[in-house]
Short mmCIF file of C-alpha atoms and ligand atoms in Angstrom, two decimals:
data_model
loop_
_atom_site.label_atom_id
_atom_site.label_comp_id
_atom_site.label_asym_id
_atom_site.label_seq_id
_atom_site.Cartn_x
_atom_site.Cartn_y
_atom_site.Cartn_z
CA UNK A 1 78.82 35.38 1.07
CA UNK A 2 81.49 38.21 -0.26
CA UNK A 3 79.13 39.47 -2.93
CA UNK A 4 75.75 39.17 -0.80
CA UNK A 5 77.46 41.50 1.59
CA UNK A 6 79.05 44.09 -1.03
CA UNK A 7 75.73 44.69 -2.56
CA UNK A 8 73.24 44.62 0.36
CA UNK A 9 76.19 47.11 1.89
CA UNK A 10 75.53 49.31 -1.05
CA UNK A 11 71.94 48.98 -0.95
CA UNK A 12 71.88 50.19 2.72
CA UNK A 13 74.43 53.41 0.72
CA UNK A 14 77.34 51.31 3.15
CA UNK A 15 79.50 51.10 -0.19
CA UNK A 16 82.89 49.18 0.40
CA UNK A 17 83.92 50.29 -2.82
CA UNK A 18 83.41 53.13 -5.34
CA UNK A 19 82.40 52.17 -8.31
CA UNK A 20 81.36 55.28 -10.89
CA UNK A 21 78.69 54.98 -13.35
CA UNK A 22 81.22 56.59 -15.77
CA UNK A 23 84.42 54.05 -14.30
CA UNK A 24 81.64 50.98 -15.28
CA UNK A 25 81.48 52.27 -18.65
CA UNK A 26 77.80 51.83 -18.11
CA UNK A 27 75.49 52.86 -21.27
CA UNK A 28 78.38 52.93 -23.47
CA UNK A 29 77.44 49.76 -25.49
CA UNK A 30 81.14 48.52 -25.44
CA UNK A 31 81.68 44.85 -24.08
CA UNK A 32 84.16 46.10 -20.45
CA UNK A 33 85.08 42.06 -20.52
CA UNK A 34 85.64 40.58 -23.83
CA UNK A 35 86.20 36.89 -23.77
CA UNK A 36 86.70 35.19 -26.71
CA UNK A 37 85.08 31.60 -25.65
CA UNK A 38 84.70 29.20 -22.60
CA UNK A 39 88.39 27.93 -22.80
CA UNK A 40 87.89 25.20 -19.97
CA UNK A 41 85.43 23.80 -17.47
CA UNK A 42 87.45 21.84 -14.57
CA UNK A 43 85.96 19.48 -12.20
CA UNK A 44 87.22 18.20 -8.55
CA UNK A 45 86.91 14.31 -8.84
CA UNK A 46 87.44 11.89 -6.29
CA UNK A 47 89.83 9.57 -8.73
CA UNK A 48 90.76 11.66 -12.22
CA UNK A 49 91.22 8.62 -13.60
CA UNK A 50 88.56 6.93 -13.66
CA UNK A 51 86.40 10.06 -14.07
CA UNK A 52 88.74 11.01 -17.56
CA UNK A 53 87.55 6.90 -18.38
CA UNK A 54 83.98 7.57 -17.57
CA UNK A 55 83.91 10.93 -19.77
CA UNK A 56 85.62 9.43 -22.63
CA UNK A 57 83.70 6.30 -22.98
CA UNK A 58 80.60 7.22 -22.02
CA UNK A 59 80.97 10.77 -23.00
CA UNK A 60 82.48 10.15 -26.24
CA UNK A 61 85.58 12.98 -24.71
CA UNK A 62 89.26 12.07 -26.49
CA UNK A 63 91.60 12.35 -23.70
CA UNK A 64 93.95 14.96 -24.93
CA UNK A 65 96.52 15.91 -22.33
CA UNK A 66 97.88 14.71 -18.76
CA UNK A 67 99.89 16.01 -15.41
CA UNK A 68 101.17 14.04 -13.12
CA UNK A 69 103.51 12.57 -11.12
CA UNK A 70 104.90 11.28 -14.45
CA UNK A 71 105.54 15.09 -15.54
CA UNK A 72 106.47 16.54 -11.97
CA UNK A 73 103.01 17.20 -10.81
CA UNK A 74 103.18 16.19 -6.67
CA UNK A 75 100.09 17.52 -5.10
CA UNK A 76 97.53 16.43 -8.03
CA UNK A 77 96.59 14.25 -11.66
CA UNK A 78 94.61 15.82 -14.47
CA UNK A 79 93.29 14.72 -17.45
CA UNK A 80 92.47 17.09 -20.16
CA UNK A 81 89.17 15.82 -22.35
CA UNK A 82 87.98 17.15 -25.51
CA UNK A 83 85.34 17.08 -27.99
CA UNK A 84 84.82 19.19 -30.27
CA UNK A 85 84.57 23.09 -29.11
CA UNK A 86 84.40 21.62 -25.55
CA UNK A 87 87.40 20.86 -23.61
CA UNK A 88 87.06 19.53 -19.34
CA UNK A 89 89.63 19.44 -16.85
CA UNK A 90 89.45 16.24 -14.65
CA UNK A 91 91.67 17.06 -11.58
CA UNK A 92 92.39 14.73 -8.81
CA UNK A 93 94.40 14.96 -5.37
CA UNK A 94 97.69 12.72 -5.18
CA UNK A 95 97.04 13.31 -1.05
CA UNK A 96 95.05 14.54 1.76
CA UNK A 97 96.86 17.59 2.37
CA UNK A 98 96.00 18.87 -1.36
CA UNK A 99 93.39 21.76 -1.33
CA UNK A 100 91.67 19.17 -4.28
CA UNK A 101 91.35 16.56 -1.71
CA UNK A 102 89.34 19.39 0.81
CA UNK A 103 87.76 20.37 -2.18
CA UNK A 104 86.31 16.80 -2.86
CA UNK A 105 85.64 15.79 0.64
CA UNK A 106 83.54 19.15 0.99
CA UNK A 107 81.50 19.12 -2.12
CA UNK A 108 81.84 15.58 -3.24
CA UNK A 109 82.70 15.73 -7.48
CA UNK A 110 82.10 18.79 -9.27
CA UNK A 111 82.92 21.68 -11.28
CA UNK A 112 85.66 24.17 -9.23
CA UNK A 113 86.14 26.63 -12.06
CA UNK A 114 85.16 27.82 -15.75
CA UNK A 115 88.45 29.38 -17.68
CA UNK A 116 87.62 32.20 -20.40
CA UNK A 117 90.15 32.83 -23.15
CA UNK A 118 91.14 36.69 -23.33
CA UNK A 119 93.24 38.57 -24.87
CA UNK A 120 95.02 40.41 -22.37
CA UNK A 121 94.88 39.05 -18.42
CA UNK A 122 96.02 41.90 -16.91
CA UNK A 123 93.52 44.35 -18.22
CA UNK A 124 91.15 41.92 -17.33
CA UNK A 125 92.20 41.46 -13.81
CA UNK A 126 92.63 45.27 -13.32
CA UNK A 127 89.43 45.76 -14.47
CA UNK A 128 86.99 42.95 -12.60
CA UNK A 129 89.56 43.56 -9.24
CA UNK A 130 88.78 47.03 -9.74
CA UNK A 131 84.86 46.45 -10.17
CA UNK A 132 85.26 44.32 -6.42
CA UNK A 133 85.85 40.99 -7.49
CA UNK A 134 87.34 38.61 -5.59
CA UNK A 135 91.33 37.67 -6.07
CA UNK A 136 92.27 34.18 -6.17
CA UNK A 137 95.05 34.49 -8.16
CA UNK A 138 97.27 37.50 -9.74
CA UNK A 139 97.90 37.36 -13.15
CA UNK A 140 100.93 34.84 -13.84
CA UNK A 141 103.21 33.59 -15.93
CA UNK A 142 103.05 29.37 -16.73
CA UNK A 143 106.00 28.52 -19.16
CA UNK A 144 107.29 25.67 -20.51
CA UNK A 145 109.07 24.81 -23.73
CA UNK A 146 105.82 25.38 -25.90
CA UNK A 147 105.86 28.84 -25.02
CA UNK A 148 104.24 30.65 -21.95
CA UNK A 149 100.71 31.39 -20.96
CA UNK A 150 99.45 34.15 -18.46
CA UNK A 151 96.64 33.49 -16.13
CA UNK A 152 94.69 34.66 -13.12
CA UNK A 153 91.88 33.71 -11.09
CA UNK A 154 88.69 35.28 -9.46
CA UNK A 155 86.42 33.68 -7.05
CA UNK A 156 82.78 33.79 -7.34
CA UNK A 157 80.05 31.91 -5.54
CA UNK A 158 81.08 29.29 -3.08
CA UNK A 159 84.45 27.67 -4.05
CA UNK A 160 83.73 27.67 -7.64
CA UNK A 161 86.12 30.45 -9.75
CA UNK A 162 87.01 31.95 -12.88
CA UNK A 163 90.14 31.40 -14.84
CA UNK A 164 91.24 33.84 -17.26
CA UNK A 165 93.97 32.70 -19.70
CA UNK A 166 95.56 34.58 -22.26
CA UNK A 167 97.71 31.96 -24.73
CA UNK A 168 99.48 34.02 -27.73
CA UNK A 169 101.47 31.90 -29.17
CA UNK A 170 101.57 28.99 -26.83
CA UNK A 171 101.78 25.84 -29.45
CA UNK A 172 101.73 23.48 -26.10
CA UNK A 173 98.92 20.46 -25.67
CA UNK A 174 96.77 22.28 -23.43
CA UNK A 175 98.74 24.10 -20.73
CA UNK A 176 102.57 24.27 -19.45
CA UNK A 177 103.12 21.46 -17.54
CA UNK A 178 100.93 19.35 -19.48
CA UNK A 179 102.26 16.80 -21.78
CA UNK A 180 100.11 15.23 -24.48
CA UNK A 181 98.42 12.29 -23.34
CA UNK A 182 99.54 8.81 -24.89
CA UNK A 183 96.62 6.16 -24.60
CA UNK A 184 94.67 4.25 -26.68
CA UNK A 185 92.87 5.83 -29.69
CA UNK A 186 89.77 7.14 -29.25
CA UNK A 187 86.27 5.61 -29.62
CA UNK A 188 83.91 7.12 -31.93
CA UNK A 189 82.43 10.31 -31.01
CA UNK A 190 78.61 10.83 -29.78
CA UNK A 191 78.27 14.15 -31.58
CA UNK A 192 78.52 16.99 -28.65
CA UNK A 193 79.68 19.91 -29.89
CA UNK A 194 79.81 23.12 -27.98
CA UNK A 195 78.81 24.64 -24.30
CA UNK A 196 75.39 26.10 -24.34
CA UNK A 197 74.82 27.37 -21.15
CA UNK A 198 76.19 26.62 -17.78
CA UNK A 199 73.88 27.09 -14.75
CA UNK A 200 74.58 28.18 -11.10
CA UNK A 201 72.93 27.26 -8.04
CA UNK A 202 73.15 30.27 -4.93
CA UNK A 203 71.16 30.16 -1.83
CA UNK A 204 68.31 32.58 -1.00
CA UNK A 205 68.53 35.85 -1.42
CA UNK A 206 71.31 35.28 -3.44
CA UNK A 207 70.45 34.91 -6.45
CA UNK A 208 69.96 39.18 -7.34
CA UNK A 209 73.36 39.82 -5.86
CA UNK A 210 75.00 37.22 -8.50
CA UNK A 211 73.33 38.83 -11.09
CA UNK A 212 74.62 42.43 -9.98
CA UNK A 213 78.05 40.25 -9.92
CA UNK A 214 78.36 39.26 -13.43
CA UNK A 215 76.24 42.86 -14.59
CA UNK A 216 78.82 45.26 -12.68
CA UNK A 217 81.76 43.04 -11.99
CA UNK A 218 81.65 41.63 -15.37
CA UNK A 219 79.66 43.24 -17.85
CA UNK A 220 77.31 40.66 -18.57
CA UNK A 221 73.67 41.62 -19.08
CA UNK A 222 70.15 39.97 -18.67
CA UNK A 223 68.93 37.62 -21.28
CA UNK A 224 65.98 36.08 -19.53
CA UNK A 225 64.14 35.66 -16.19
CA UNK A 226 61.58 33.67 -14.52
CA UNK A 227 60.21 33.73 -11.36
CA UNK A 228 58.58 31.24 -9.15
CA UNK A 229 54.89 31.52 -11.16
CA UNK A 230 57.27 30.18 -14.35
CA UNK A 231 59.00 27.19 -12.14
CA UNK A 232 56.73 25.67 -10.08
CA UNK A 233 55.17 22.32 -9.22
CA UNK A 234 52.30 21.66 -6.66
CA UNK A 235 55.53 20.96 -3.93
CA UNK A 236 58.54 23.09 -4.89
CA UNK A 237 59.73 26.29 -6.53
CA UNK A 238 62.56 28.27 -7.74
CA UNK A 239 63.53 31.78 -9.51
CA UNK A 240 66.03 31.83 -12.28
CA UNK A 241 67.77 34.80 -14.13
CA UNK A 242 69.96 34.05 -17.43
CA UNK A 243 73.22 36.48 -17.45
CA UNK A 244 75.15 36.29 -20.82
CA UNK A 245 78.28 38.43 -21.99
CA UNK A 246 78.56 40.68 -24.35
CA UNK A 247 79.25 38.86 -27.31
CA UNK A 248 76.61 35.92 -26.30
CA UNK A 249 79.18 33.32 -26.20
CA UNK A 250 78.79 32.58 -22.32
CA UNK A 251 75.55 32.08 -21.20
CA UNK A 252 75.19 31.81 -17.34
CA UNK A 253 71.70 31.14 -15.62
CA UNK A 254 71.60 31.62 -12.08
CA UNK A 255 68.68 29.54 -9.84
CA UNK A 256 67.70 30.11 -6.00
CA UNK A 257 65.56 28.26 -4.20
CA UNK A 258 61.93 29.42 -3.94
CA UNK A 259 59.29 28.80 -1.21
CA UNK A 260 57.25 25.23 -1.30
CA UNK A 261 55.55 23.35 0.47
CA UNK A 262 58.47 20.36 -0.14
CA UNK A 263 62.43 20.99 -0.51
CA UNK A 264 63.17 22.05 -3.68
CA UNK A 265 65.69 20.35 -6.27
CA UNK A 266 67.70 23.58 -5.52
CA UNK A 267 67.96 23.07 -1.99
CA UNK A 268 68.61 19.48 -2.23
CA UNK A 269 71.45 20.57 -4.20
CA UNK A 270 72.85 22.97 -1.53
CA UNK A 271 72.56 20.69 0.92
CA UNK A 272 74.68 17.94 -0.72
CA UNK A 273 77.25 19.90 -2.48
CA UNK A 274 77.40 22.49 0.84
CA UNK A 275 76.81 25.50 -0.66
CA UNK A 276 76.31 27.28 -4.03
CA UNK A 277 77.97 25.49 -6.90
CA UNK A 278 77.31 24.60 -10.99
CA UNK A 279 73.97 22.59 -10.98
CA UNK A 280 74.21 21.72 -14.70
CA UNK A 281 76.38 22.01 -18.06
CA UNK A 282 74.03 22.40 -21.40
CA UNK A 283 76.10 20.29 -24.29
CA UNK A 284 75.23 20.86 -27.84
CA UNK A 285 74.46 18.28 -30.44
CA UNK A 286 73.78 19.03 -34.21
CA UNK A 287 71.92 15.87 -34.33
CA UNK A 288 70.13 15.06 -30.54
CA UNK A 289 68.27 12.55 -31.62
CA UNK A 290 71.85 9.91 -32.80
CA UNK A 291 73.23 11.89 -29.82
CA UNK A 292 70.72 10.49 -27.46
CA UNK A 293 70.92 7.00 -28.93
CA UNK A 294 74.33 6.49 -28.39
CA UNK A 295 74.45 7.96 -24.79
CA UNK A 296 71.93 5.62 -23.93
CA UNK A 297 73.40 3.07 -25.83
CA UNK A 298 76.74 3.61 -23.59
CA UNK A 299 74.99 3.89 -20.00
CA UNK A 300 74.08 7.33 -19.53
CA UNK A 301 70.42 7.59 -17.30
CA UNK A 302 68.68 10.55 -18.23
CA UNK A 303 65.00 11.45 -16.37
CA UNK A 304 62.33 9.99 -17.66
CA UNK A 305 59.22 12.54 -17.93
CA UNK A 306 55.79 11.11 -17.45
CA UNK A 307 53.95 9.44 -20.78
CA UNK A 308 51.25 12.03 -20.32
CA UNK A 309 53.82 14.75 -21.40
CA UNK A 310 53.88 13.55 -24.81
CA UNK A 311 49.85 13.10 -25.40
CA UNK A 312 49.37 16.78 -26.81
CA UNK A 313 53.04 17.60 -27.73
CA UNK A 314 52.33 18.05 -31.27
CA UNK A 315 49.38 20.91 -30.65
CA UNK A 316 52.08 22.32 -28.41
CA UNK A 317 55.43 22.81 -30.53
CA UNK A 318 53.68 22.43 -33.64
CA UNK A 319 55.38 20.79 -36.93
CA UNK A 320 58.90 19.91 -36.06
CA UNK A 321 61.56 17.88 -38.06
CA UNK A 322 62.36 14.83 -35.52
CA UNK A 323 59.86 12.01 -35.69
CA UNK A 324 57.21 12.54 -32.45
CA UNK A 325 57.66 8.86 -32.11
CA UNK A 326 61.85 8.97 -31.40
CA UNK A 327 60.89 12.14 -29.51
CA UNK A 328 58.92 9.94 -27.10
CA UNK A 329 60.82 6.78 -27.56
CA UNK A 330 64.04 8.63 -26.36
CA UNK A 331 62.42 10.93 -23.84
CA UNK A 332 62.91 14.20 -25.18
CA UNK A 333 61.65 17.63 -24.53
CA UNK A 334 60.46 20.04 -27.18
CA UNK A 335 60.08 23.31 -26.47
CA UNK A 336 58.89 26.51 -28.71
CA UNK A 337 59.87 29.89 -28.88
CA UNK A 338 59.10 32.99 -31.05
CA UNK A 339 62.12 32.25 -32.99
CA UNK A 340 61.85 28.43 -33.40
CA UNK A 341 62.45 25.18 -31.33
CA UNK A 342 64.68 23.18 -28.98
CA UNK A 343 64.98 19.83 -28.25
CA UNK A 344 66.59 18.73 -24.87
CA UNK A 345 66.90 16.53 -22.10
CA UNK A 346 68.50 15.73 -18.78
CA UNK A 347 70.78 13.29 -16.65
CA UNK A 348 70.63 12.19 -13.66
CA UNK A 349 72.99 13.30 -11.16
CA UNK A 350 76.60 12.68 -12.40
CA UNK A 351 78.10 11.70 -9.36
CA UNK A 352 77.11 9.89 -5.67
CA UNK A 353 75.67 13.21 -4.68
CA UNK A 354 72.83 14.29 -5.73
CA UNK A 355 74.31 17.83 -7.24
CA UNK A 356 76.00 17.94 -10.97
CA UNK A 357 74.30 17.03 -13.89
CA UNK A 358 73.95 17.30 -17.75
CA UNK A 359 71.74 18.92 -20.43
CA UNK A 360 71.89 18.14 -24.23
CA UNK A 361 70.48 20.48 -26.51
CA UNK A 362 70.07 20.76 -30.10
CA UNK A 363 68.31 24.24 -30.83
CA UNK A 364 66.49 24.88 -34.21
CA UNK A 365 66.64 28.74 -34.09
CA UNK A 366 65.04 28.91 -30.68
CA UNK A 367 67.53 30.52 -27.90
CA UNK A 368 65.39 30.43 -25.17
CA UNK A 369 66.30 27.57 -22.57
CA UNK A 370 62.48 25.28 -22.40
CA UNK A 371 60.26 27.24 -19.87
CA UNK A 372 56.99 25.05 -21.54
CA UNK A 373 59.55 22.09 -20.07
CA UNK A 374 60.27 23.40 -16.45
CA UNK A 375 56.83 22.07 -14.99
CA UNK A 376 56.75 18.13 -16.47
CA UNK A 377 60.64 17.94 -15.96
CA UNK A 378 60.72 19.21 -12.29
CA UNK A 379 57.98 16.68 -11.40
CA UNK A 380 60.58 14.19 -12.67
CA UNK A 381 62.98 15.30 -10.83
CA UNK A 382 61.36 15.21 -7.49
CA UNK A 383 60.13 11.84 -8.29
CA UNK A 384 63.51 11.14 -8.16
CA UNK A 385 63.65 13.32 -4.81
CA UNK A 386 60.96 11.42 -3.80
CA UNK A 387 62.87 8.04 -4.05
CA UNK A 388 66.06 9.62 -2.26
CA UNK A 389 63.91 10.97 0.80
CA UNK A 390 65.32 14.37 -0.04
CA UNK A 391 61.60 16.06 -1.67
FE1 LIG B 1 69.74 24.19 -18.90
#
């Protein structure tokens, strides 16, 4: 792993690079990668198609743009979804020979990259290239009538990447090459609203190293930690540190494996999707418990907690404004924190593998991410384990 072996290099004082405190900006208080939002998450799919289907009818996504063979697109199909502040990229291979199709048949479905909108891609680039980051891409023009975009792309852990876009005045649908997508209208919305967080699986050992990543490389900084005392069961374990950047908009935990007696939902992970990937995406709702409803009205299997967890939930998070009874009759999780309360809950596994799932959250002032959750909800999950002779 590129980064494991940068900063255990420097550790040993083996530096492949020289990076100066003052050349970090370090201390200064100024943000050394501002990004104004998440523009994009995309995913490798098996069959865009049906996947853009899946997310719009179960998901309550509106497809909004398309590339294809229909608009000079060979090698691979994407759908563009959106709802509200979130957008996903659905991208499929149109044959074997497309790096999509290795992608898939390596990792099975999941996400390959989060895009950040900036201001100014080449600064950017300079910068994180400069800081030792890995170059996928050099910044580049994309133009089509609507205007022109620049991009370029880094590589971080595994295969997955990040996109940084810069847009000006581009007036396009999404992207050049993408046209807008003519289908029929959309169904009525399920109320998600934003990206909360999105967490990262690494292997062990390598979780510290992605956290120097996104501290040095990309100025994030440490919002939370917890260590295997805060996530365990009586069978597995892991660690988890939250990175976020400077203006709090991208929150980015980052889990590795801990020892256990029993293989850990982390591991399992690794093992399916071959290596370090996105384990989750956190979706906000303004109103979870409508939100919740309709996703289970639609399909969506979410993991069920055990009855017991809801026998002393009101001593735990105290007076809260959802009905306990739709709390428990739904499933949710309620968790506390100094500055107020979340509500959330869980998928399954999104695809064959068991690797990519989802998280909907409505927070009431808390911005903590459930820690009085971890131990009833990781039970759950390695019931499910359990069942797929992977615990
Ligand atoms: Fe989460």
């Amino acid at each position: 792993m590129f980064w494991g072996r940068v900063w255990a290099g420097r550790k040993k004082g083996k530096s492949i690079m020289t990076v100066t405190k003052d050349h970090l900006n370090l201390g200064k208080g100024q943000d050394i990668l501002p990004i104004q939002r998440i523009d994009y998450v995309e995913f490798y799919v098996g069959n865009a198609r049906q996947a853009a289907h899946y997310y719009r009818t179960v998901f309550g996504f509106e497809i909004v743009a398309y590339k294809g063979l229909e608009t000079g697109s060979r090698d691979t199909t994407s759908y563009v979804l959106r709802q509200n502040k979130i957008t996903f990229v659905v991208t499929g291979a149109l044959n074997p020979e497309s790096p999509v199709a290795e992608h898939v048949k390596l990792h099975g479905d999941g996400v390959k990259d989060i895009a950040f909108l900036v201001d100014d891609v080449n600064k950017v680039y300079t910068e994180v290239t400069a800081r030792g980051a890995r170059s996928i891409q050099e910044p580049v023009d994309l133009q089509d009538r609507y205007g022109h975009v620049r991009k370029a792309v880094i590589g971080v852990y595994g295969d997955t990447t990040h996109t940084f876009i810069q847009r000006g005045d581009y007036i396009g649908p999404f992207l050049p090459g993408y046209q807008a997508f003519e289908g029929p209208a959309s169904l009525s919305k399920v109320g998600l609203s934003s990206l909360d967080h999105m967490v990262a699986n690494v292997g062990w050992n390598e979780m510290e190293p992605w956290v120097e990543f996104y501290r040095k490389v990309m100025g994030f900084s440490q919002l939370a930690s917890f260590d295997d005392k805060d996530i365990s069961t009586e069978y597995t374990a892991l660690m988890s540190k939250v990175m976020q950047n400077g203006n709090g908009r991208v929150k980015l935990p980052i889990n590795e494996p801990a020892p256990g007696t029993r293989k850990s939902q982390v591991e399992e992970y690794l093992d399916f999707y071959r290596g370090p990937g996105i384990q989750h995406l956190a979706l906000t709702t303004g109103n979870i418990l409508k939100t919740v409803e309709e996703l289970r009205r639609r399909g969506v299997d979410f993991i069920r907690v055990p009855d017991t967890y809801y026998e002393n939930l009101a001593e735990r998070v105290g007076h809260i404004k959802e009905p306990l009874d739709e709390i428990r009759r739904l499933g949710l999780l309620v968790d506390r924190d100094d500055e107020g309360y979340l509500v959330q809950i869980f998928t399954r596994p999104q695809a064959d593998r068991p690797t990519f799932f989802f998280e909907i959250i409505q927070r009431h002032h808390a911005r903590s991410f459930g820690k009085g959750n971890f131990k009833a909800l990781f039970e759950a999950i390695e019931a499910d384990q359990a069942l797929r002779g992977t615990l």
